[in-house]
Short mmCIF file of C-alpha atoms and ligand atoms in Angstrom, two decimals:
data_model
loop_
_atom_site.label_atom_id
_atom_site.label_comp_id
_atom_site.label_asym_id
_atom_site.label_seq_id
_atom_site.Cartn_x
_atom_site.Cartn_y
_atom_site.Cartn_z
CA MET A 587 -21.71 -2.78 15.12
CA ALA A 588 -17.84 -2.77 15.27
CA VAL A 589 -16.79 0.82 14.79
CA ASN A 590 -14.57 0.15 11.83
CA SER A 591 -17.34 -1.79 9.92
CA ARG A 592 -19.26 1.52 9.60
CA HIS A 593 -19.69 3.22 6.31
CA PRO A 594 -17.00 5.37 4.69
CA GLU A 595 -19.15 8.56 5.21
CA THR A 596 -19.14 7.69 8.88
CA LEU A 597 -15.63 6.62 9.30
CA ALA A 598 -14.41 9.76 7.56
CA LEU A 599 -15.91 11.82 10.38
CA HIS A 600 -15.43 9.45 13.44
CA ALA A 601 -12.74 6.78 13.14
CA GLY A 602 -9.74 7.18 15.52
CA TRP A 603 -11.31 10.01 17.58
CA ARG A 604 -14.18 10.78 19.94
CA LYS A 605 -13.04 13.68 22.11
CA ASP A 606 -9.91 15.07 23.79
CA PRO A 607 -9.45 13.15 27.05
CA THR A 608 -8.57 16.34 29.06
CA THR A 609 -10.58 19.12 27.56
CA ASN A 610 -13.50 17.20 25.84
CA SER A 611 -12.65 19.04 22.64
CA VAL A 612 -14.63 17.50 19.72
CA ALA A 613 -12.34 18.87 16.99
CA VAL A 614 -8.96 17.10 16.89
CA PRO A 615 -6.48 19.46 18.65
CA ILE A 616 -3.24 20.25 17.02
CA TYR A 617 -0.73 18.67 19.59
CA GLN A 618 2.02 21.16 18.62
CA THR A 619 4.78 19.33 20.75
CA THR A 620 8.03 17.75 19.99
CA SER A 621 8.25 15.56 23.14
CA TYR A 622 6.19 13.84 25.86
CA GLN A 623 6.92 13.54 29.53
CA PHE A 624 7.71 10.06 30.78
CA ASP A 625 5.72 8.88 33.92
CA SER A 626 8.77 7.15 35.34
CA THR A 627 12.15 5.76 34.27
CA GLU A 628 10.34 2.34 34.06
CA HIS A 629 7.70 3.82 31.63
CA ALA A 630 10.48 5.37 29.51
CA ALA A 631 12.36 2.14 29.38
CA ASN A 632 9.17 0.23 28.37
CA LEU A 633 8.39 2.76 25.55
CA PHE A 634 11.88 2.50 24.14
CA ALA A 635 11.87 -1.23 24.22
CA LEU A 636 8.31 -1.43 22.54
CA ARG A 637 7.01 -3.33 25.50
CA GLU A 638 4.44 -0.56 25.93
CA LEU A 639 3.12 1.78 23.11
CA GLY A 640 3.02 5.45 23.75
CA ASN A 641 4.28 8.82 22.64
CA ILE A 642 8.06 9.49 22.78
CA TYR A 643 8.99 12.18 20.17
CA THR A 644 7.06 13.66 17.31
CA ARG A 645 9.41 12.44 14.59
CA ILE A 646 8.02 8.94 15.30
CA MET A 647 4.47 9.61 16.55
CA ASN A 648 2.12 12.48 17.51
CA PRO A 649 -1.48 12.43 18.77
CA THR A 650 -2.85 14.64 16.02
CA ASN A 651 -1.09 12.45 13.32
CA ASP A 652 -2.35 9.32 15.12
CA VAL A 653 -5.99 10.37 14.38
CA LEU A 654 -5.17 10.77 10.72
CA GLU A 655 -3.40 7.48 10.65
CA GLN A 656 -6.16 5.66 12.34
CA ARG A 657 -8.79 7.23 10.17
CA ILE A 658 -7.12 6.39 6.85
CA ALA A 659 -6.37 2.83 8.03
CA ALA A 660 -10.20 2.43 8.97
CA LEU A 661 -11.29 3.89 5.51
CA GLU A 662 -8.93 1.59 3.57
CA GLY A 663 -9.60 -1.54 5.64
CA GLY A 664 -6.01 -1.65 6.81
CA VAL A 665 -4.46 -2.29 10.19
CA GLY A 666 -2.18 0.62 10.63
CA ALA A 667 -0.61 3.73 8.87
CA ILE A 668 2.01 6.33 9.11
CA SER A 669 1.71 9.84 7.92
CA LEU A 670 4.70 11.44 6.02
CA ALA A 671 5.88 14.84 4.90
CA SER A 672 4.79 14.17 1.27
CA GLY A 673 3.55 11.57 -1.17
CA GLN A 674 7.13 11.21 -2.45
CA ALA A 675 8.29 10.24 1.01
CA ALA A 676 5.54 7.69 1.26
CA SER A 677 6.55 6.13 -1.99
CA ALA A 678 10.24 6.03 -0.98
CA PHE A 679 9.56 4.44 2.49
CA ALA A 680 7.04 1.97 0.90
CA ILE A 681 10.03 0.51 -1.09
CA GLN A 682 12.79 1.15 1.47
CA ASN A 683 10.94 -0.77 4.08
CA LEU A 684 11.36 -3.96 1.99
CA ALA A 685 14.39 -3.47 -0.35
CA ARG A 686 17.90 -2.65 0.03
CA ALA A 687 20.95 -2.50 -2.16
CA GLY A 688 21.17 -5.49 -4.38
CA ASP A 689 17.41 -5.98 -4.33
CA ASN A 690 14.77 -5.16 -7.08
CA VAL A 691 11.16 -4.01 -7.32
CA VAL A 692 8.84 -4.55 -10.36
CA SER A 693 6.86 -1.56 -11.18
CA SER A 694 4.17 -0.57 -13.71
CA THR A 695 5.45 2.02 -16.22
CA ASP A 696 2.38 4.18 -15.79
CA LEU A 697 3.52 6.39 -12.84
CA TYR A 698 3.48 9.91 -11.52
CA GLY A 699 6.50 11.78 -12.85
CA GLY A 700 8.00 12.11 -9.42
CA THR A 701 7.69 8.44 -8.79
CA TRP A 702 9.35 7.61 -11.99
CA ASN A 703 12.40 9.84 -11.26
CA LEU A 704 12.62 8.28 -7.78
CA PHE A 705 12.58 4.86 -9.15
CA ALA A 706 14.67 5.31 -12.22
CA ASN A 707 17.41 7.55 -10.67
CA THR A 708 17.44 7.98 -6.96
CA LEU A 709 16.64 4.32 -5.90
CA LYS A 710 19.03 3.10 -8.64
CA ASP A 711 21.82 5.27 -7.10
CA LEU A 712 21.01 3.55 -3.77
CA GLY A 713 21.40 0.15 -5.31
CA ILE A 714 17.84 -0.75 -5.64
CA GLU A 715 16.75 -1.63 -9.18
CA VAL A 716 13.22 -0.98 -10.38
CA ARG A 717 12.21 -3.00 -13.37
CA PHE A 718 9.38 -1.29 -15.31
CA VAL A 719 6.82 -3.28 -17.16
CA ASP A 720 3.69 -2.57 -19.11
CA PRO A 721 0.56 -3.16 -16.93
CA THR A 722 -1.52 -4.14 -19.89
CA ASP A 723 -0.19 -7.65 -19.45
CA PRO A 724 -0.19 -8.73 -15.72
CA GLN A 725 2.11 -11.74 -16.58
CA ALA A 726 4.75 -9.10 -17.29
CA PHE A 727 5.20 -8.81 -13.55
CA ALA A 728 5.86 -12.55 -13.29
CA ARG A 729 8.40 -12.49 -16.13
CA ALA A 730 10.45 -9.60 -14.59
CA THR A 731 10.66 -11.28 -11.12
CA ASP A 732 13.69 -13.07 -9.75
CA GLU A 733 14.76 -14.16 -6.31
CA ARG A 734 15.81 -10.60 -5.30
CA THR A 735 12.40 -9.22 -6.23
CA ARG A 736 10.90 -7.72 -2.97
CA ALA A 737 7.73 -5.97 -4.24
CA TYR A 738 5.45 -5.01 -7.02
CA TYR A 739 4.38 -1.34 -7.38
CA ALA A 740 1.65 0.46 -9.41
CA GLU A 741 -0.80 3.25 -9.42
CA THR A 742 -4.58 2.41 -9.15
CA LEU A 743 -5.75 5.05 -11.80
CA PRO A 744 -2.57 6.44 -13.39
CA ASN A 745 -2.85 9.60 -15.72
CA PRO A 746 -2.65 10.33 -18.52
CA LYS A 747 -3.92 6.84 -19.67
CA LEU A 748 -6.55 6.65 -16.86
CA VAL A 749 -6.83 2.74 -17.27
CA PRO A 750 -7.28 1.11 -13.89
CA PHE A 751 -4.46 -1.18 -12.81
CA PRO A 752 -5.21 -5.03 -12.70
CA ILE A 753 -4.79 -5.07 -8.78
CA ALA A 754 -6.30 -8.58 -8.20
CA GLU A 755 -4.49 -10.15 -11.06
CA VAL A 756 -0.92 -8.77 -10.14
CA ALA A 757 -1.44 -9.33 -6.40
CA ALA A 758 -2.39 -13.08 -7.15
CA ILE A 759 0.94 -13.44 -9.04
CA GLY A 760 2.96 -12.08 -6.02
CA ARG A 761 1.32 -13.79 -3.08
CA PRO A 762 2.51 -17.34 -3.69
CA LEU A 763 6.09 -15.94 -4.18
CA GLY A 764 5.90 -13.84 -0.96
CA ILE A 765 5.94 -10.56 -3.06
CA PRO A 766 3.50 -7.91 -1.77
CA LEU A 767 1.70 -5.39 -4.10
CA ILE A 768 2.18 -1.78 -3.12
CA MET A 769 -0.68 0.51 -4.68
CA ASP A 770 -0.45 4.28 -5.04
CA ASN A 771 -4.18 5.00 -4.72
CA THR A 772 -3.87 8.88 -4.84
CA ALA A 773 -6.23 9.27 -7.82
CA ALA A 774 -9.03 6.97 -6.57
CA PRO A 775 -9.58 7.27 -2.79
CA LEU A 776 -12.78 5.51 -1.67
CA LEU A 777 -13.67 4.62 -5.31
CA VAL A 778 -11.12 1.64 -5.05
CA ARG A 779 -9.97 -0.08 -1.82
CA PRO A 780 -6.79 -1.79 -3.08
CA PHE A 781 -6.74 -4.21 -0.03
CA ASP A 782 -10.18 -5.54 -1.08
CA HIS A 783 -8.49 -6.84 -4.36
CA GLY A 784 -5.40 -8.34 -2.64
CA ALA A 785 -2.88 -5.46 -2.48
CA ALA A 786 -0.77 -5.46 0.74
CA VAL A 787 0.38 -1.87 1.04
CA VAL A 788 -1.25 1.35 0.02
CA VAL A 789 0.44 4.71 -0.65
CA TYR A 790 -1.20 8.16 -0.83
CA SER A 791 -0.14 11.57 -1.90
CA ALA A 792 -2.71 13.12 0.67
CA THR A 793 -1.80 16.43 -1.06
CA LYS A 794 -4.44 15.70 -3.65
CA TYR A 795 -8.03 14.48 -2.98
CA LEU A 796 -7.49 13.57 0.81
CA GLY A 797 -6.64 17.16 1.63
CA GLY A 798 -8.78 18.36 -1.16
CA HIS A 799 -8.29 22.12 -0.58
CA GLY A 800 -4.80 22.70 -2.06
CA THR A 801 -3.21 23.77 1.24
CA THR A 802 -0.99 20.87 2.26
CA ILE A 803 1.65 18.56 1.07
CA ALA A 804 1.40 15.26 2.81
CA GLY A 805 1.70 11.48 2.33
CA LEU A 806 0.34 8.28 3.95
CA LEU A 807 1.65 4.74 4.15
CA ILE A 808 -1.02 2.02 5.05
CA ASP A 809 -0.49 -1.64 5.96
CA GLY A 810 -3.34 -3.99 4.88
CA GLY A 811 -2.34 -6.47 7.53
CA ASN A 812 -3.38 -9.14 5.02
CA PHE A 813 0.11 -10.39 3.95
CA ASP A 814 2.08 -13.23 5.51
CA TRP A 815 5.67 -11.89 5.61
CA GLN A 816 6.91 -15.14 7.10
CA ALA A 817 5.45 -17.49 4.46
CA ASN A 818 8.68 -17.20 2.53
CA PRO A 819 11.18 -15.62 4.93
CA ALA A 820 13.97 -15.54 2.50
CA ARG A 821 11.95 -13.35 0.26
CA GLN A 822 11.55 -10.49 2.84
CA PRO A 823 14.90 -10.35 4.84
CA LEU A 824 14.32 -6.92 6.20
CA LEU A 825 11.33 -8.30 8.27
CA ASN A 826 12.72 -11.72 8.93
CA THR A 827 16.31 -11.23 10.01
CA PRO A 828 17.65 -9.65 13.12
CA ASP A 829 17.74 -5.78 12.95
CA PRO A 830 21.07 -4.60 14.54
CA SER A 831 19.56 -1.10 14.91
CA TYR A 832 16.96 -2.53 17.37
CA HIS A 833 18.72 -5.08 19.65
CA GLY A 834 18.41 -7.80 16.97
CA ALA A 835 14.52 -7.57 16.62
CA VAL A 836 13.12 -9.70 13.97
CA TRP A 837 10.13 -7.46 12.82
CA ALA A 838 7.81 -10.33 11.67
CA GLU A 839 8.17 -11.84 15.24
CA ALA A 840 8.48 -8.70 17.33
CA ALA A 841 5.19 -7.28 15.95
CA LYS A 842 3.16 -10.30 16.72
CA PRO A 843 1.79 -9.07 20.26
CA LEU A 844 0.44 -5.91 18.48
CA GLY A 845 -1.31 -7.68 15.48
CA PRO A 846 -0.33 -8.17 11.93
CA VAL A 847 1.55 -4.88 11.83
CA ALA A 848 5.15 -5.94 11.04
CA TYR A 849 5.39 -3.79 7.98
CA ILE A 850 3.99 -0.55 9.39
CA LEU A 851 5.79 -0.99 12.69
CA ARG A 852 9.15 -1.23 10.99
CA ALA A 853 8.29 1.74 8.74
CA ARG A 854 7.66 3.83 11.88
CA VAL A 855 10.35 2.87 14.34
CA VAL A 856 13.06 2.34 11.84
CA LEU A 857 12.44 4.55 8.80
CA LEU A 858 10.78 7.50 10.48
CA ARG A 859 13.50 7.28 13.25
CA ASP A 860 16.34 7.21 10.77
CA LEU A 861 15.13 9.15 7.66
CA GLY A 862 12.83 11.56 9.35
CA ALA A 863 10.23 12.46 6.85
CA ALA A 864 7.63 13.18 9.46
CA LEU A 865 4.46 15.19 8.81
CA ALA A 866 3.90 18.29 10.93
CA PRO A 867 0.89 18.01 13.30
CA PHE A 868 -0.57 21.22 11.67
CA ASN A 869 -0.48 19.51 8.31
CA ALA A 870 -1.97 16.29 9.71
CA HIS A 871 -4.81 18.52 11.05
CA GLN A 872 -5.38 19.92 7.61
CA ILE A 873 -5.61 16.44 6.06
CA ILE A 874 -8.05 15.30 8.83
CA GLN A 875 -10.33 18.33 7.90
CA GLY A 876 -10.06 17.29 4.20
CA ILE A 877 -11.04 13.68 4.79
CA GLU A 878 -14.18 14.67 6.69
CA THR A 879 -15.81 15.67 3.39
CA LEU A 880 -13.81 13.04 1.10
CA PRO A 881 -16.90 10.76 0.44
CA LEU A 882 -18.99 13.72 -0.68
CA ARG A 883 -16.31 15.22 -2.74
CA MET A 884 -15.26 11.97 -4.53
CA ARG A 885 -18.87 11.52 -5.68
CA ALA A 886 -19.22 15.07 -6.91
CA HIS A 887 -15.77 15.00 -8.62
CA SER A 888 -16.78 11.76 -10.32
CA GLU A 889 -20.32 13.11 -11.39
CA ASN A 890 -18.69 16.36 -12.78
CA ALA A 891 -15.96 14.64 -14.55
CA ARG A 892 -18.37 12.12 -16.25
CA ALA A 893 -20.53 15.00 -17.53
CA VAL A 894 -17.42 16.82 -18.85
CA ALA A 895 -16.20 13.55 -20.58
CA ASP A 896 -19.55 13.18 -22.28
CA HIS A 897 -19.64 16.76 -23.26
CA LEU A 898 -16.08 16.63 -24.75
CA ALA A 899 -16.84 13.51 -26.75
CA ARG A 900 -19.49 15.53 -28.53
CA HIS A 901 -17.31 18.53 -29.32
CA PRO A 902 -16.02 18.77 -32.88
CA ALA A 903 -12.61 20.19 -31.84
CA VAL A 904 -11.86 17.14 -29.63
CA THR A 905 -10.62 14.10 -31.43
CA ARG A 906 -10.43 11.70 -28.39
CA VAL A 907 -11.69 11.60 -24.69
CA ILE A 908 -9.72 9.71 -22.09
CA TYR A 909 -11.97 8.78 -19.27
CA PRO A 910 -12.64 5.23 -17.78
CA ALA A 911 -16.32 5.31 -19.01
CA HIS A 912 -15.09 6.06 -22.58
CA HIS A 913 -12.59 3.33 -22.81
CA THR A 914 -13.04 0.25 -24.88
CA GLY A 915 -11.80 -3.37 -24.76
CA VAL A 916 -9.78 -4.67 -21.92
CA ALA A 917 -9.57 -1.07 -20.45
CA ALA A 918 -13.25 -0.81 -20.31
CA GLU A 919 -13.48 -4.21 -18.55
CA ARG A 920 -11.03 -3.01 -15.89
CA ALA A 921 -12.98 0.24 -15.47
CA ALA A 922 -16.13 -1.86 -14.94
CA LYS A 923 -14.32 -4.23 -12.40
CA TYR A 924 -12.49 -1.69 -10.42
CA LEU A 925 -14.52 1.50 -10.57
CA PRO A 926 -18.07 0.66 -9.99
CA ARG A 927 -18.47 3.39 -7.37
CA GLY A 928 -17.36 6.30 -9.58
CA GLN A 929 -14.59 6.81 -11.91
CA GLY A 930 -12.81 9.82 -10.43
CA GLY A 931 -12.13 13.50 -11.31
CA LEU A 932 -9.51 13.22 -13.96
CA VAL A 933 -10.30 13.72 -17.71
CA GLY A 934 -7.95 13.82 -20.58
CA PHE A 935 -8.70 14.87 -24.20
CA GLU A 936 -6.88 15.38 -27.42
CA LEU A 937 -7.38 18.57 -29.55
CA ALA A 938 -7.26 18.31 -33.45
CA GLY A 939 -5.06 21.27 -33.61
CA GLY A 940 -2.15 19.64 -31.73
CA ALA A 941 0.36 21.47 -29.52
CA ALA A 942 -0.58 25.03 -30.64
CA ALA A 943 -4.34 24.39 -29.92
CA GLY A 944 -3.43 22.79 -26.51
CA ARG A 945 -1.54 25.99 -25.53
CA ALA A 946 -4.27 28.24 -26.85
CA PHE A 947 -6.86 26.28 -24.89
CA ILE A 948 -5.03 26.56 -21.61
CA ASP A 949 -4.31 30.47 -22.06
CA ALA A 950 -8.05 30.94 -22.79
CA LEU A 951 -9.32 29.36 -19.67
CA GLN A 952 -10.88 31.91 -17.18
CA MET A 953 -12.00 29.79 -14.33
CA PHE A 954 -9.93 26.63 -14.42
CA TYR A 955 -6.49 27.11 -12.79
CA HIS A 956 -3.39 26.28 -14.87
CA VAL A 957 -1.45 24.26 -12.33
CA ALA A 958 0.71 21.07 -12.04
CA ASN A 959 -1.62 19.51 -9.55
CA ILE A 960 -4.80 17.27 -9.26
CA GLY A 961 -7.50 16.62 -6.71
CA ASP A 962 -8.23 20.25 -5.73
CA ALA A 963 -11.77 21.36 -4.95
CA ARG A 964 -11.29 23.78 -7.87
CA SER A 965 -10.94 22.74 -11.52
CA LEU A 966 -7.44 22.56 -12.79
CA ALA A 967 -5.97 22.05 -16.20
CA ILE A 968 -2.47 21.51 -17.84
CA HIS A 969 -0.93 20.83 -21.27
CA PRO A 970 1.59 18.16 -20.49
CA ALA A 971 3.52 18.31 -23.80
CA SER A 972 4.58 21.88 -22.96
CA THR A 973 5.01 21.38 -19.16
CA THR A 974 5.21 18.15 -17.20
CA HIS A 975 6.32 15.99 -20.15
CA SER A 976 8.33 18.73 -22.07
CA GLN A 977 11.68 17.10 -21.19
CA LEU A 978 10.69 13.76 -22.79
CA SER A 979 11.43 13.04 -26.46
CA ALA A 980 8.30 12.80 -28.93
CA GLU A 981 8.52 9.11 -28.72
CA ASP A 982 8.75 8.97 -24.92
CA GLN A 983 5.78 11.37 -24.71
CA ALA A 984 3.80 9.01 -26.89
CA ALA A 985 4.76 5.95 -24.93
CA THR A 986 3.42 7.66 -21.79
CA GLY A 987 0.22 8.50 -23.43
CA VAL A 988 0.88 12.32 -24.04
CA SER A 989 0.16 13.43 -27.63
CA PRO A 990 1.03 17.11 -28.67
CA GLY A 991 -2.62 18.01 -28.34
CA TYR A 992 -3.32 16.26 -25.11
CA VAL A 993 -4.87 18.35 -22.20
CA ARG A 994 -5.42 17.03 -18.70
CA LEU A 995 -8.25 18.27 -16.53
CA SER A 996 -8.79 17.72 -12.85
CA ILE A 997 -12.46 18.41 -12.49
CA GLY A 998 -13.44 20.31 -9.37
CA LEU A 999 -16.68 20.88 -7.41
CA GLU A 1000 -17.91 24.04 -9.13
CA HIS A 1001 -21.37 23.96 -10.77
CA ILE A 1002 -21.29 21.76 -13.89
CA ASP A 1003 -22.72 24.61 -16.16
CA ASP A 1004 -19.85 26.92 -15.22
CA ILE A 1005 -17.25 24.13 -15.75
CA LEU A 1006 -18.64 23.40 -19.29
CA GLY A 1007 -19.01 27.10 -20.01
CA ASP A 1008 -15.33 27.72 -19.33
CA LEU A 1009 -14.22 24.66 -21.46
CA ASP A 1010 -16.45 25.80 -24.32
CA HIS A 1011 -15.06 29.22 -24.33
CA ALA A 1012 -11.43 27.87 -24.29
CA LEU A 1013 -12.10 25.20 -26.94
CA ALA A 1014 -13.49 27.99 -29.17
CA ALA A 1015 -10.31 29.92 -28.62
CA ALA A 1016 -8.32 26.80 -29.60
CA GLY A 1017 -9.94 26.59 -32.89
CA GLY A 1018 -12.99 24.56 -31.88
CA GLY A 1019 -15.42 27.47 -32.49
CA ALA A 1020 -14.52 27.64 -36.20
CA HIS A 1021 -15.01 23.72 -36.48
CA ARG A 1022 -18.24 23.86 -34.66
CA ALA A 1023 -19.59 26.84 -36.69
CA ALA A 1024 -18.57 24.88 -39.90
CA ALA A 1025 -20.13 21.77 -38.63
CA GLU A 1026 -23.49 23.48 -37.67
C1 PLP B 1658 1.26 14.02 -6.52
C2 PLP B 1658 1.53 12.61 -6.51
C3 PLP B 1658 2.56 12.04 -5.82
C4 PLP B 1658 3.58 12.76 -5.13
O1 PLP B 1658 2.94 13.35 -3.99
P1 PLP B 1658 3.50 14.71 -3.20
O2 PLP B 1658 2.53 14.77 -2.07
O3 PLP B 1658 3.50 15.68 -4.21
O4 PLP B 1658 4.88 14.41 -2.76
C5 PLP B 1658 2.62 10.50 -5.89
N1 PLP B 1658 1.83 9.85 -6.64
C6 PLP B 1658 0.77 10.46 -7.42
C7 PLP B 1658 -0.15 9.57 -8.21
C8 PLP B 1658 0.63 11.77 -7.25
O5 PLP B 1658 -0.39 12.41 -8.02
#
């Protein structure tokens, strides 16, 4: 059986590594080095000219990072990956590898706040326009497209709405035009493989579920190897015109001897070289440790979160539960199509008592951590209206799906009885106890 056709549980432990060639070490060593000795001047010249692949300098590649990159590419069904200093760096690289000043990208409105700021402000200042469209209607991507559109961008399972993105539908709009779909899969690793639905590039904040232990900021950028960058060369000039920074290399051609890796090759040898957002080998090692148990953890996160959503739906202080299994209509159809393997660890709910109840709930939690993070092994909670979304107007908060009484939970791996116990205690403090007593 081809190694990369193994199951995710196996790939998470084995892909990209057997043992250290010099020491026989089974665990992946941390290659804490900046540079690598060249065998000869000819060897050095070949490496720099990409005639031969090998280690040159840790900003561009490192053997520890290489294992992480091979492992995530195998798990996603892609052909190559690069590791980056953060998820934010991965999102920025994903766009900068295709778009330059004067170009545009069409993105879903439903984004992580950091991505929103990157797109609406920082990329704009660099001359790259991001056009935001409502993902409810896939055709909105077609309507926002013009001849300078270089990519589509979205999150697989964006919070707070937690409605899966129509990956296949939007990928199918872009492909005939030569426009790849880039998916941020941070909230749904293993539950969704965006390449299976036609996405061309996957982005991760590995800081969240991939690491899983809340120790490490990291990002990953993965090439599906499933997109024909030359089908419409005028659409993708950065991969189809000579690159003056690399002796006039045309990346879609230069990559051919290495496989369908033009996108990720350019990201490595141009963007990592020039922008330098490299992941430290120690941090790559931390993410490798996390990924070893990712299949087990995603299953347990999904089971616990489903039980929490069902419990909250029965609670009198809760007016609405936001979880894929509790959606109706088109959102329910998308959940059924894209999340058959589990629906992830994020749960939202609204409290009848509005903002005051939301704050009281958070302050009463004893086990859940109150942090602006997701995907930790521990359960986490936040009240967006008073924290992550507090700079937005009431209307803008509503547009993003945040009501005054909205609470976001990232359900961890504790015993479900302890999770429900802490929630019940905090709901009582938020006014739920009175409601419940009255109701009983
Ligand atoms: C956290 C997050 C990011 C940014 O990742 P960092 O590792 O914090 O830079 C991007 N997208 C999503 C969906 C996230 O949750």
